[in-house]
XYZ file of C-alpha atoms in Angstrom:
619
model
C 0.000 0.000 0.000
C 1.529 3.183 -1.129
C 2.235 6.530 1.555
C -0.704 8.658 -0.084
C -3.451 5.630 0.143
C -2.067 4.946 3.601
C -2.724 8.758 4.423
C -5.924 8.732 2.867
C -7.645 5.922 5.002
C -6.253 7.405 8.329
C -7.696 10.657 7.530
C -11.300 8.967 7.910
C -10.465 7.748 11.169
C -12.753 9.707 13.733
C -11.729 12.063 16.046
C -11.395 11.433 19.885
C -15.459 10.888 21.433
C -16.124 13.834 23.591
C -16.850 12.492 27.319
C -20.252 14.468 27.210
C -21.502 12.823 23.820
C -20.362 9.093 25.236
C -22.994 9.745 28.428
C -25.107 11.351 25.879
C -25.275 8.458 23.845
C -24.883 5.653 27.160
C -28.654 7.215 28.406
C -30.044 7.270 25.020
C -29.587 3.804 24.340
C -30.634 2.671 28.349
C -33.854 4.639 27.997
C -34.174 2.665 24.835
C -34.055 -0.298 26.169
C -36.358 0.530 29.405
C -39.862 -1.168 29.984
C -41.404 1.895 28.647
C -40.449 1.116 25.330
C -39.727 -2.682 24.995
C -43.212 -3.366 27.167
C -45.645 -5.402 25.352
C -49.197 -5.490 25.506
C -52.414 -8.045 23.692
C -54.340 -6.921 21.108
C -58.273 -7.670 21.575
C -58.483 -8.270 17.992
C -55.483 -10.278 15.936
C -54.542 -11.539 19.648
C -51.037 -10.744 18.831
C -47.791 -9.226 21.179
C -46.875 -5.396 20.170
C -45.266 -2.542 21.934
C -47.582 -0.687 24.387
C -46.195 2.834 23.021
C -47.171 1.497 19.413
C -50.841 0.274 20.899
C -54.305 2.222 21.237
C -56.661 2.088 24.620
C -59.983 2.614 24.198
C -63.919 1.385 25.135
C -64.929 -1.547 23.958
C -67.712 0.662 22.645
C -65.845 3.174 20.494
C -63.986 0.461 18.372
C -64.573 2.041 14.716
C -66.570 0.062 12.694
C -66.737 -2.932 15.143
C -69.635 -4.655 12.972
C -66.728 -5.549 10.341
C -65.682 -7.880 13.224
C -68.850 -10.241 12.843
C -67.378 -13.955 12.529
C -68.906 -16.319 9.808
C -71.249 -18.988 10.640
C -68.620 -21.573 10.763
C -66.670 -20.017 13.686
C -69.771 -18.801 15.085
C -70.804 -22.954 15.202
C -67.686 -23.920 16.449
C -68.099 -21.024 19.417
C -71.294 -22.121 20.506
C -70.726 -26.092 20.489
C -67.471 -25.245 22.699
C -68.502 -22.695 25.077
C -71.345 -24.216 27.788
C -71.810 -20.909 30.052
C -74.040 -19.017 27.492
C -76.750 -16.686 28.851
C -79.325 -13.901 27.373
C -78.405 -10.312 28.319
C -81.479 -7.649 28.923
C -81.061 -6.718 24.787
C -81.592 -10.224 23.893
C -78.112 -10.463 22.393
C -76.235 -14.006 23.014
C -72.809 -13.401 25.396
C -70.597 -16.256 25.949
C -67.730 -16.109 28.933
C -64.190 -17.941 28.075
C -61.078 -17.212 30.018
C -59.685 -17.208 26.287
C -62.462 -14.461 24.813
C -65.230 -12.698 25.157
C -68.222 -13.378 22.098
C -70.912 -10.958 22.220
C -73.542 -10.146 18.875
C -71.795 -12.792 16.259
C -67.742 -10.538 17.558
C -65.007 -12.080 18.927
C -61.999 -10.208 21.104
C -59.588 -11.854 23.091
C -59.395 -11.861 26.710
C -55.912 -10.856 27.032
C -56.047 -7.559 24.996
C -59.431 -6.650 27.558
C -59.164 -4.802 31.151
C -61.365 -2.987 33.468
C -60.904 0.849 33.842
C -63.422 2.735 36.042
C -65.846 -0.059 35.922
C -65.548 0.388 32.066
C -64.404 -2.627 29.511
C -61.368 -1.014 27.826
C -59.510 -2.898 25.113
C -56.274 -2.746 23.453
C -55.826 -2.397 19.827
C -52.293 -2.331 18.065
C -51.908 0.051 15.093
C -52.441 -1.789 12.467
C -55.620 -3.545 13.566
C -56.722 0.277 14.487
C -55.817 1.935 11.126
C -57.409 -1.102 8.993
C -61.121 -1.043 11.400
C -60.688 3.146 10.991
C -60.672 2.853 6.858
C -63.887 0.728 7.260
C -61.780 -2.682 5.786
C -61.337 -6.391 7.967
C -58.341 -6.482 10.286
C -56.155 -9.484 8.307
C -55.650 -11.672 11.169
C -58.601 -10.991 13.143
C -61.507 -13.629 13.344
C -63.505 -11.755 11.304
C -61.112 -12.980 8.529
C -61.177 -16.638 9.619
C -58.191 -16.710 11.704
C -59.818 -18.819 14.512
C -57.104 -20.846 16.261
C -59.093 -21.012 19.360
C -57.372 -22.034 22.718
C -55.987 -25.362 23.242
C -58.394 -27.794 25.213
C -57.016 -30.208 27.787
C -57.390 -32.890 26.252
C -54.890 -31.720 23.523
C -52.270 -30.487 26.076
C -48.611 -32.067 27.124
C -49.061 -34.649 24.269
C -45.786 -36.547 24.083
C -43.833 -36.539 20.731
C -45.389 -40.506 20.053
C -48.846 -39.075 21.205
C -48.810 -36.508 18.424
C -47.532 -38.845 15.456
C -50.388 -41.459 16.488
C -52.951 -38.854 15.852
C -51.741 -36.624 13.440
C -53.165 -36.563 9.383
C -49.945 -36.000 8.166
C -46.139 -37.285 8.475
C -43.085 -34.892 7.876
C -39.654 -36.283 6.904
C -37.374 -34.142 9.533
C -33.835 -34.358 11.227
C -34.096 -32.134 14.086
C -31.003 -31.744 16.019
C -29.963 -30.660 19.195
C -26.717 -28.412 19.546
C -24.204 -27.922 22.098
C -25.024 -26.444 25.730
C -22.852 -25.144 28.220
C -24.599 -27.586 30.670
C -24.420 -30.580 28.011
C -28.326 -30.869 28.560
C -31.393 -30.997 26.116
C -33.330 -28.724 27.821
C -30.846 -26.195 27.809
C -29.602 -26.996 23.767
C -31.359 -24.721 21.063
C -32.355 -26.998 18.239
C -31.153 -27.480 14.448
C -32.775 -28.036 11.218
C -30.500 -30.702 9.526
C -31.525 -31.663 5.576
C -35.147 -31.072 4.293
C -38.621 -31.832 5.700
C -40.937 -33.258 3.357
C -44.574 -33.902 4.627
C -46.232 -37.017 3.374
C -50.302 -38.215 3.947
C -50.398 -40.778 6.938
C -51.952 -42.927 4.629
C -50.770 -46.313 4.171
C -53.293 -48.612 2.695
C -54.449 -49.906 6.096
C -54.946 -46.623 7.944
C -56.865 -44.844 5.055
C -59.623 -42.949 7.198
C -58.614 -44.657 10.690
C -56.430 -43.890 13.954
C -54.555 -43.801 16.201
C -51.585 -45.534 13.917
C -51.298 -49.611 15.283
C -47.998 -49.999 17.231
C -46.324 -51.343 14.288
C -46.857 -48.508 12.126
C -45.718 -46.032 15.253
C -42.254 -47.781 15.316
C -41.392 -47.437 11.546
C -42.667 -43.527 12.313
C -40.618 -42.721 14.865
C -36.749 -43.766 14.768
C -35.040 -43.859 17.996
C -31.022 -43.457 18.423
C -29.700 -42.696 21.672
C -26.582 -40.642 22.051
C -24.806 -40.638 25.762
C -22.047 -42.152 27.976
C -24.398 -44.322 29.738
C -27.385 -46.345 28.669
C -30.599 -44.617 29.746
C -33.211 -45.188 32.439
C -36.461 -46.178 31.590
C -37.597 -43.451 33.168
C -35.984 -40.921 31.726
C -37.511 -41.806 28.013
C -40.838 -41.658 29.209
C -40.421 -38.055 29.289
C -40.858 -37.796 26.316
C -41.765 -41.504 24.580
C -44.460 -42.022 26.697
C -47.954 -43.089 25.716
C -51.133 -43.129 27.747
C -54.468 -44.696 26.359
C -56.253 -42.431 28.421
C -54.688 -39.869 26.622
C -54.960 -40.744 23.200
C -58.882 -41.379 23.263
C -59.927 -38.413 24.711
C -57.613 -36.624 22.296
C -59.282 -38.170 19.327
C -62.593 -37.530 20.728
C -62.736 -34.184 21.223
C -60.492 -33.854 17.715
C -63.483 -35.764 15.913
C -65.978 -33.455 17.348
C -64.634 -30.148 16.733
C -62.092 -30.547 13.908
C -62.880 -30.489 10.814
C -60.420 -32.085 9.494
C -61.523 -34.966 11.695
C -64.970 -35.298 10.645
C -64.820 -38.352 8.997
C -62.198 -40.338 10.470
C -63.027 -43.651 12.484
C -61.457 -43.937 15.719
C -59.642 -47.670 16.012
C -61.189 -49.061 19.054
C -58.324 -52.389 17.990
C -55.092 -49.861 17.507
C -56.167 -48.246 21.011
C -56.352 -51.885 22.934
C -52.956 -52.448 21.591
C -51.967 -48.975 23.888
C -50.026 -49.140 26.878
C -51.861 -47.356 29.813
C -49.161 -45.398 30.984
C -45.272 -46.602 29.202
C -43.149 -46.750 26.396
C -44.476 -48.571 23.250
C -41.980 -51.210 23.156
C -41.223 -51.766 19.674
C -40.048 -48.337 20.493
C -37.977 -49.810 22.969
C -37.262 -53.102 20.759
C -35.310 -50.998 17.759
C -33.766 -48.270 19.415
C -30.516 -47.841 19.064
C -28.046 -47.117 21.671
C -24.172 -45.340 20.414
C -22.283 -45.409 23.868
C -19.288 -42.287 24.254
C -17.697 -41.680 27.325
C -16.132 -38.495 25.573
C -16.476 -35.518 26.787
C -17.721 -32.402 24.362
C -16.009 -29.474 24.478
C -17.884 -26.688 24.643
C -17.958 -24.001 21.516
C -18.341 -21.148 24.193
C -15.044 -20.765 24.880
C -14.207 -17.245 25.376
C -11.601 -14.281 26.413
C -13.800 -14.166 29.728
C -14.606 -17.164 31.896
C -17.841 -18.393 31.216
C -20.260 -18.201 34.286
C -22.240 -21.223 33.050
C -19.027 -23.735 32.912
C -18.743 -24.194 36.522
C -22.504 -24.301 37.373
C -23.732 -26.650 40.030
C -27.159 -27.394 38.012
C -25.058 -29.391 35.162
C -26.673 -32.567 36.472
C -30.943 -31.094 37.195
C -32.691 -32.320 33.853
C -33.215 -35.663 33.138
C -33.946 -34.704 30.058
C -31.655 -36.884 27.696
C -30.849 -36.673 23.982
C -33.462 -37.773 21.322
C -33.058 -37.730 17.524
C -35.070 -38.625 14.676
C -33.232 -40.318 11.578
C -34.705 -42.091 8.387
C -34.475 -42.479 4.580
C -37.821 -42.226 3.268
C -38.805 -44.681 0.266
C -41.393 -42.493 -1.672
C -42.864 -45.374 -3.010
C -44.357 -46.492 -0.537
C -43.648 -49.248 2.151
C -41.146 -52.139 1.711
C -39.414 -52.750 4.823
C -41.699 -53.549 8.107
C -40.906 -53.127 11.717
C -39.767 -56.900 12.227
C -37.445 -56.801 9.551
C -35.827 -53.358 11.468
C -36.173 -54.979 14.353
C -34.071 -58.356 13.096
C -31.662 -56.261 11.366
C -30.517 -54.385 14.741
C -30.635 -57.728 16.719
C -27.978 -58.712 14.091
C -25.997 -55.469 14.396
C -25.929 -55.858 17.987
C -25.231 -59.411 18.068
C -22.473 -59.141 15.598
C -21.393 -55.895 17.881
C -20.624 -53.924 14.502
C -17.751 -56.402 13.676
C -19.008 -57.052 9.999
C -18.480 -55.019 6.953
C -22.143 -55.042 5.901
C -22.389 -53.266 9.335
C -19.902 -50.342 7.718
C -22.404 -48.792 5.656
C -24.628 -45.808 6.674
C -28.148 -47.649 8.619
C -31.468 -46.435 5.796
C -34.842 -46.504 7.601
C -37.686 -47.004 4.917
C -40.830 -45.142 6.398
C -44.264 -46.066 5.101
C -46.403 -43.445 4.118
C -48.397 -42.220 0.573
C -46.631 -42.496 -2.521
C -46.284 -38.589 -3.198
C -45.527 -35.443 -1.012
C -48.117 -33.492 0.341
C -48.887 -30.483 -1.768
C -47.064 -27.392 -0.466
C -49.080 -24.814 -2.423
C -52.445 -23.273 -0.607
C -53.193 -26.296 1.100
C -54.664 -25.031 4.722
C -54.613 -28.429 5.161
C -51.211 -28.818 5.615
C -49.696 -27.463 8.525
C -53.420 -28.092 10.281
C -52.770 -32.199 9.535
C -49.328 -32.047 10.853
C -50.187 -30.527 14.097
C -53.425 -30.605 15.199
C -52.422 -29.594 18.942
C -51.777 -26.095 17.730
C -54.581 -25.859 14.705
C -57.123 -27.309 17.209
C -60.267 -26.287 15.484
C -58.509 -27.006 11.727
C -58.904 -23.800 11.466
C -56.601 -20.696 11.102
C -53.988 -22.340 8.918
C -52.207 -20.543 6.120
C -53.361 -19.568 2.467
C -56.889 -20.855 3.007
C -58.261 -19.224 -0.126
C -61.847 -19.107 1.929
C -60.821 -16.029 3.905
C -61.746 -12.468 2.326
C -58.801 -11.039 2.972
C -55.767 -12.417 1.254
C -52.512 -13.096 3.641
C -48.789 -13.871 2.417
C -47.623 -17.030 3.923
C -44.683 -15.104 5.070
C -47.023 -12.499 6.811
C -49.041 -15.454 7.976
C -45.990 -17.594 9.647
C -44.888 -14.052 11.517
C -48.313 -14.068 12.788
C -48.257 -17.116 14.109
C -45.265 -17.046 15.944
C -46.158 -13.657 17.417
C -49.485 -15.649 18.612
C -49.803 -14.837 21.953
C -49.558 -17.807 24.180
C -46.680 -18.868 22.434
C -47.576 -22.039 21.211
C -46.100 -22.156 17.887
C -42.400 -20.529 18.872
C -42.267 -23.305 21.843
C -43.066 -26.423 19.904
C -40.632 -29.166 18.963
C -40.642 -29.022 14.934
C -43.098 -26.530 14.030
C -40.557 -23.244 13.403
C -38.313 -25.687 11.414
C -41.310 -26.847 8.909
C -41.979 -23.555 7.923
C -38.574 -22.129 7.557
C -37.761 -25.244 4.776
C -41.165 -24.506 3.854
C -39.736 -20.712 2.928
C -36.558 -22.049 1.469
C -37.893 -24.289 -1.207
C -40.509 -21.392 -2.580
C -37.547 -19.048 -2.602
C -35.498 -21.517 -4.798
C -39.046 -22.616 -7.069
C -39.675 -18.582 -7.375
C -36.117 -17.595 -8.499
C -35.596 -20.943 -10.423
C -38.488 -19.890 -12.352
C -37.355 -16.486 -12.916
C -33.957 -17.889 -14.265
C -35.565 -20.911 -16.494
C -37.558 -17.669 -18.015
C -34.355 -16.471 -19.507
C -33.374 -16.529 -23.139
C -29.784 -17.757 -22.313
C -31.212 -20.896 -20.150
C -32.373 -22.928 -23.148
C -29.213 -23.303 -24.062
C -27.740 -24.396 -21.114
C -30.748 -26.912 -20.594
C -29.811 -28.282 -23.577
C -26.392 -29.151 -21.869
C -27.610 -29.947 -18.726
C -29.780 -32.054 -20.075
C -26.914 -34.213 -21.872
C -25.220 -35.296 -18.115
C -25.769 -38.590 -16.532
C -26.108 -39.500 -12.807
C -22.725 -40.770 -12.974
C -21.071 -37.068 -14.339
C -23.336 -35.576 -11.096
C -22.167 -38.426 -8.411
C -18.282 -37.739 -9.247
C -19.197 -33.599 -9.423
C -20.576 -34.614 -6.059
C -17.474 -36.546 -3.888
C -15.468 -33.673 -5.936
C -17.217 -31.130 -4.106
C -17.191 -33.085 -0.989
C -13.316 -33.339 -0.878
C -12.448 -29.864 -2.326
C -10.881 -31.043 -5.347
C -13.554 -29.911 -8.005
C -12.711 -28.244 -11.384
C -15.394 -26.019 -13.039
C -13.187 -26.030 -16.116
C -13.165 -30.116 -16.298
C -16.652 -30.539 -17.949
C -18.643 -27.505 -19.081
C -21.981 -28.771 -18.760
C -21.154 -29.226 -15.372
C -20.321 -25.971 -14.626
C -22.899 -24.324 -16.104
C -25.503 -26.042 -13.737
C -23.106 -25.279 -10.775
C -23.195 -21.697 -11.796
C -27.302 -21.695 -11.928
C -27.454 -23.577 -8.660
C -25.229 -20.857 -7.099
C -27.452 -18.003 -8.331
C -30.286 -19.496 -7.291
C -28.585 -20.505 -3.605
C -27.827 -16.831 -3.115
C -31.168 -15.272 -2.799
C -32.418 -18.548 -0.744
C -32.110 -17.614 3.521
C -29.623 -19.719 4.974
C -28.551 -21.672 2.488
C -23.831 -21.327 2.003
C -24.913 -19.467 -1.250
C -26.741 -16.909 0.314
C -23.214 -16.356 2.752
C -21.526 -16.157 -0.681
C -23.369 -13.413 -2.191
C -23.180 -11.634 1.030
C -19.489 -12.116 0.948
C -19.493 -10.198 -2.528
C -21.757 -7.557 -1.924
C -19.335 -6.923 0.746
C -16.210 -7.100 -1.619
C -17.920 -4.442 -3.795
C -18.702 -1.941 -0.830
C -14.958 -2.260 -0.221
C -13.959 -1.253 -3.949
C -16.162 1.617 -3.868
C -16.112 2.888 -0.375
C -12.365 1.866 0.373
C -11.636 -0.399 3.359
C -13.410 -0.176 6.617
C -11.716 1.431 9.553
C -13.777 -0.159 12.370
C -14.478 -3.872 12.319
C -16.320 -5.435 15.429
C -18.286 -8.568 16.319
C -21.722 -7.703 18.587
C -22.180 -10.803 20.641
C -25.388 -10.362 23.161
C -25.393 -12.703 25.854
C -28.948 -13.773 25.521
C -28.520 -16.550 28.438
C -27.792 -13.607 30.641
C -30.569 -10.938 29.614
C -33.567 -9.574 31.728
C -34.372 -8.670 28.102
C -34.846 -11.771 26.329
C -36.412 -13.206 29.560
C -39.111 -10.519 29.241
C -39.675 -11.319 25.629
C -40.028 -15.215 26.603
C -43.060 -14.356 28.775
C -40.770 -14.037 32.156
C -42.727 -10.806 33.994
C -40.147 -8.407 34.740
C -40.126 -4.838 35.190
C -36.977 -3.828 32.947
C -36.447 -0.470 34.964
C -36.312 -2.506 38.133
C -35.685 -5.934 38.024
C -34.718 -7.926 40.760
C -31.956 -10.514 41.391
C -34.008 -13.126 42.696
C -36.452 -12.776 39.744
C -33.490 -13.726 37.297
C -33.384 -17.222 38.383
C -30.522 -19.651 37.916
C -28.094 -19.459 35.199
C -29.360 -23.124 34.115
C -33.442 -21.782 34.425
C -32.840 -18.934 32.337
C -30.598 -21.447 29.470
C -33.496 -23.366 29.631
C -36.104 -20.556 29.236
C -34.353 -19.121 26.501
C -33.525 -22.388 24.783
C -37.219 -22.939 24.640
C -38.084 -19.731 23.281
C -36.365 -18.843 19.650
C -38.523 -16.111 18.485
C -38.197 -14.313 21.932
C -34.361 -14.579 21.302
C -34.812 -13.464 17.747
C -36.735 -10.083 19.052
C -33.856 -9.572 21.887
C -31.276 -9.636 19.504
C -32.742 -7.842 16.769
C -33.611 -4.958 18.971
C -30.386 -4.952 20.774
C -28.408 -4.418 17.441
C -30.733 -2.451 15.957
C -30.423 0.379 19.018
C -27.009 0.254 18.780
C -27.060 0.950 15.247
C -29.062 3.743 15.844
C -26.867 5.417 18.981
C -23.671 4.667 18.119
C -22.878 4.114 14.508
C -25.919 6.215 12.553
C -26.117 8.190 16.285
C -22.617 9.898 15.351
C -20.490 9.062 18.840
C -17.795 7.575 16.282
C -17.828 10.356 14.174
C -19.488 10.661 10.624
C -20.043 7.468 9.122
C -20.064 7.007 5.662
C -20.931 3.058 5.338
C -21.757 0.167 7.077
C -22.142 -3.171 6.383
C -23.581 -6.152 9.106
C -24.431 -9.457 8.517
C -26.170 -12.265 11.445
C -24.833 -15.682 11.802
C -25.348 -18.176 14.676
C -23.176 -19.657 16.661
C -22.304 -23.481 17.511
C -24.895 -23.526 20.286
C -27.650 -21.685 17.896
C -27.599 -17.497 19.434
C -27.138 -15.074 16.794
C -24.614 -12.747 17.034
């Protein structure tokens, strides 16, 4: 680098931060961050978490245009069949008491976004549902607009992950992970998406239009591997492999009474015999597979600092242990039945792994339908897969009934915004959609590129490879030893994989094009002066604890409402979107008081990407 460039890029360098603009700039962001700002408050209407200083109060009687709230017959049935304590007011009209909502004259608002003020009902509205009602149009996610989730009964609550598959519609094809925690326990690991999930009809020839699944059928559903340095206790998997008759009936019952989707499906009274009462389905317990390692894993959050959580006392609370699905699906339907898994691992642990044939990777063939489940406006989708949070069958997205059209992006944000936090806290649901996301972002811009007038002609080459030219592109790839140069046709479909990669979210293409949007910035703006790594410790936050439905008052919070260190890993382990909001709102204020605030001087660029680390916080 020559003298003059060198002179150059020091000039930009700011000047010394005067001590009155640092405190300046040190109360600006803490009165940021105070519960006057980050509080959050219900809305009667879309039922949905906002900020109180972004919120209306008002009557209930001086909502604008509160007869475009009037729910459609359906709902209205479903209301009325649910809800026993209905009376006649003096007016005639019909008011029914929930501690979920309150229904009066064919309108539903929720419970939670209602108070009492001077013996007056006073609700809370959040601007957008406020603006909409005030331009005479339908809120988009009120119930008006058939966005009925309703509240989840008892009988559909603390289902196991077993309970759930023998009563679900629908199947998806997932590898869910669990990373690295400082305590080296599942409750306090964030979880991982790991390949694609692909959702599939429950439907093998047997089990057309009848459940719960027979025991049989459970076992090739759910694969069991266990990970640890010790074998584990009985009672530790029934945690979370349990399965209680009791349970399972009453869960179908009510299902087949109130969900639609439900209607017409017989409930086995011959699958439910063959229930345990209160245990582990044991050819659960027949083909799981144990992989015993004394080693110990380091931990990822090794740091300048010493970590607070290594030393805890609480490593050894949970008994929460390790659980992982894993499977090869055969999309053609079922060829491989539980007994012949079941021989197969009796051989591999007879033979303790000796043999070769033991060498290769283990491929579970799952029954199920002999195509995917359509991924394009089918409400039925998401509502088959998990009918503990889609109760009613109602509510899912891109239900073309609705008179209001909502994006399923729009729709998913909703959802996890919901406010009792039932589909941020739930084991697979957050991971569905987000694959869900990626694929329509690679169809979209796939599309967009196939629309091109150079493509043909690189179909036409693409179209001349072979499985075998793909397979060796493959291990290439794999081992780092791949030339673009060695077979043109091959690098032309590299090149339109890559394009499309880079506008799908979190994919290593999308990193890439960051990566050169960043290169470019540095041609045109000239290297940056200032590069630093924002790291929030979300484990350690009153902030995110708030956000995760802990009450706290932010301008005065108290040690012993903190908890433990290993309570609040837990909490926040449990709670992604909550983390999501802390850390979004954490950068984004700092943004705004100390780089676009001016405390290091004028800035002319900046450029900031979010990545997550080993054990799943973003920073």
């Amino acid at each position: 680098m020559t003298k003059q460039k060198k002179s150059q890029i020091h000039s930009t360098w700011p000047a010394p931060i005067p001590t009155d603009l640092k405190k300046e700039c040190l109360q600006q962001f803490l009165s940021q961050m105070s519960m006057s700002v980050l509080a959050e408050v219900t809305c009667a209407v879309c039922n949905i978490r906002s900020p109180e200083q972004e919120s209306i109060k008002m009557p209930m009687s001086e909502i604008p245009n509160i007869h475009l709230l009037k729910i459609s017959d359906e709902v209205k049935n479903l209301v009325i069949n649910t809800q026993s304590s209905t009376s006649k007011n003096s007016n005639g009209s019909s008011t029914s008491k929930s501690s979920y909502f309150y229904y009066e004259n064919d309108i539903i608002v929720y419970v939670n976004g209602i108070y009492q003020e001077n013996n007056m009902n006073m609700c809370i509205l959040c601007q957008k549902c406020s603006n909409v009602l005030s331009k005479e149009q339908i809120p988009k996610f009120s119930v008006a607009n058939n966005m009925w989730l309703g509240d989840v009964p008892v009988e559909l609550q603390g289902l196991t992950i077993p309970e759930e598959k023998l009563i679900s519609l629908h199947r998806h094809n997932s590898c869910i992970i669990k990373l690295q925690s400082p305590f080296h326990s599942m409750a306090t690991a964030q979880g991982a998406l790991k390949g694609n999930c692909i959702t599939f009809l429950q439907n093998t020839p047997n089990i057309v239009n009848s459940l719960p699944l027979k025991m049989a059928d459970l076992c090739d559903t759910l694969k069991v591997i266990f990970i640890g340095a010790r074998p584990p206790e009985r009672l530790q998997l029934k945690r979370i492999l349990t399965v209680r008759k009791k349970k399972i009936v009453e869960a179908l019952r009510w299902l087949k009474k109130y969900n639609i989707l439900y209607k017409n499906i017989d409930i086995n009274l011959d699958n439910i015999a063959q229930l345990p009462e209160d245990d582990i389905p044991e050819p659960i317990m027949t083909t799981m597979e144990q992989i015993l390692n004394d080693k110990e894993v380091p931990s990822e959050r090794v740091g300048y600092i010493p970590d607070p959580l290594s030393n805890s006392t609480e490593l050894n609370i949970s008994n929460v242990i390790p659980i992982n699905n894993s499977a090869v699906l055969d999309v053609n339907g079922s060829s491989i039945s539980s007994e012949e898994i079941n021989n197969y691992l009796l051989k591999k642990i007879k033979n303790d792994g000796t043999n070769d044939e033991m060498d290769v990777e283990n491929i579970y063939l799952i029954p199920h339908s002999s195509k995917p489940v359509n991924e394009y406006f089918n409400p039925k989708l998401l509502a088959g897969l998990y009918p503990t949070l889609f109760c009613y069958g109602l509510g899912a997205p891109e239900d073309r009934t609705r008179p209001l059209t909502i994006n399923l992006r729009e729709h998913i944000r909703y959802l996890l915004c919901y406010n009792d936090r039932r589909f941020e806290t739930n084991h697979s649901f957050i991971f569905v959609v987000f694959n869900l996301l990626q694929r329509r972002d690679a169809c979209f811009h796939a599309q967009l590129i196939a629309t091109k007038p150079y493509f043909r002609s690189s179909a036409q080459e693409i179209h001349s490879l072979n499985t075998g030219d793909i397979e060796a592109a493959l291990k290439n790839i794999f081992t780092g030893t791949y030339n673009k140069g060695s077979n043109k046709a091959l690098g032309k479909l590299v090149n339109h994989i890559r394009t499309i990669g880079g506008r799908v979210m979190g994919s290593a293409y999308s990193r890439t094009s960051l990566r050169t949007h960043l290169h470019a910035m540095i041609f045109n703006q000239s290297l940056p002066n200032i590069f630093l790594t924002l790291n929030p410790a979300d484990i350690h936050s009153p902030v995110a604890l708030y956000f995760a439905g802990v009450k706290l008052d932010l301008d005065n919070v108290q040690a012993e409402q903190l908890m433990d260190a290993y309570k609040r890993a837990e909490i926040i382990a449990s709670h992604p979107v909550a983390t999501a909001k802390f850390f979004h709102i954490l950068i984004s204020n700092i943004l705004d008081t100390m780089i676009l605030g001016g405390v290091v001087g004028p800035v002319k660029a900046y450029f900031g990407t979010v990545e997550s680390q080993g054990r799943g916080s973003l920073h």
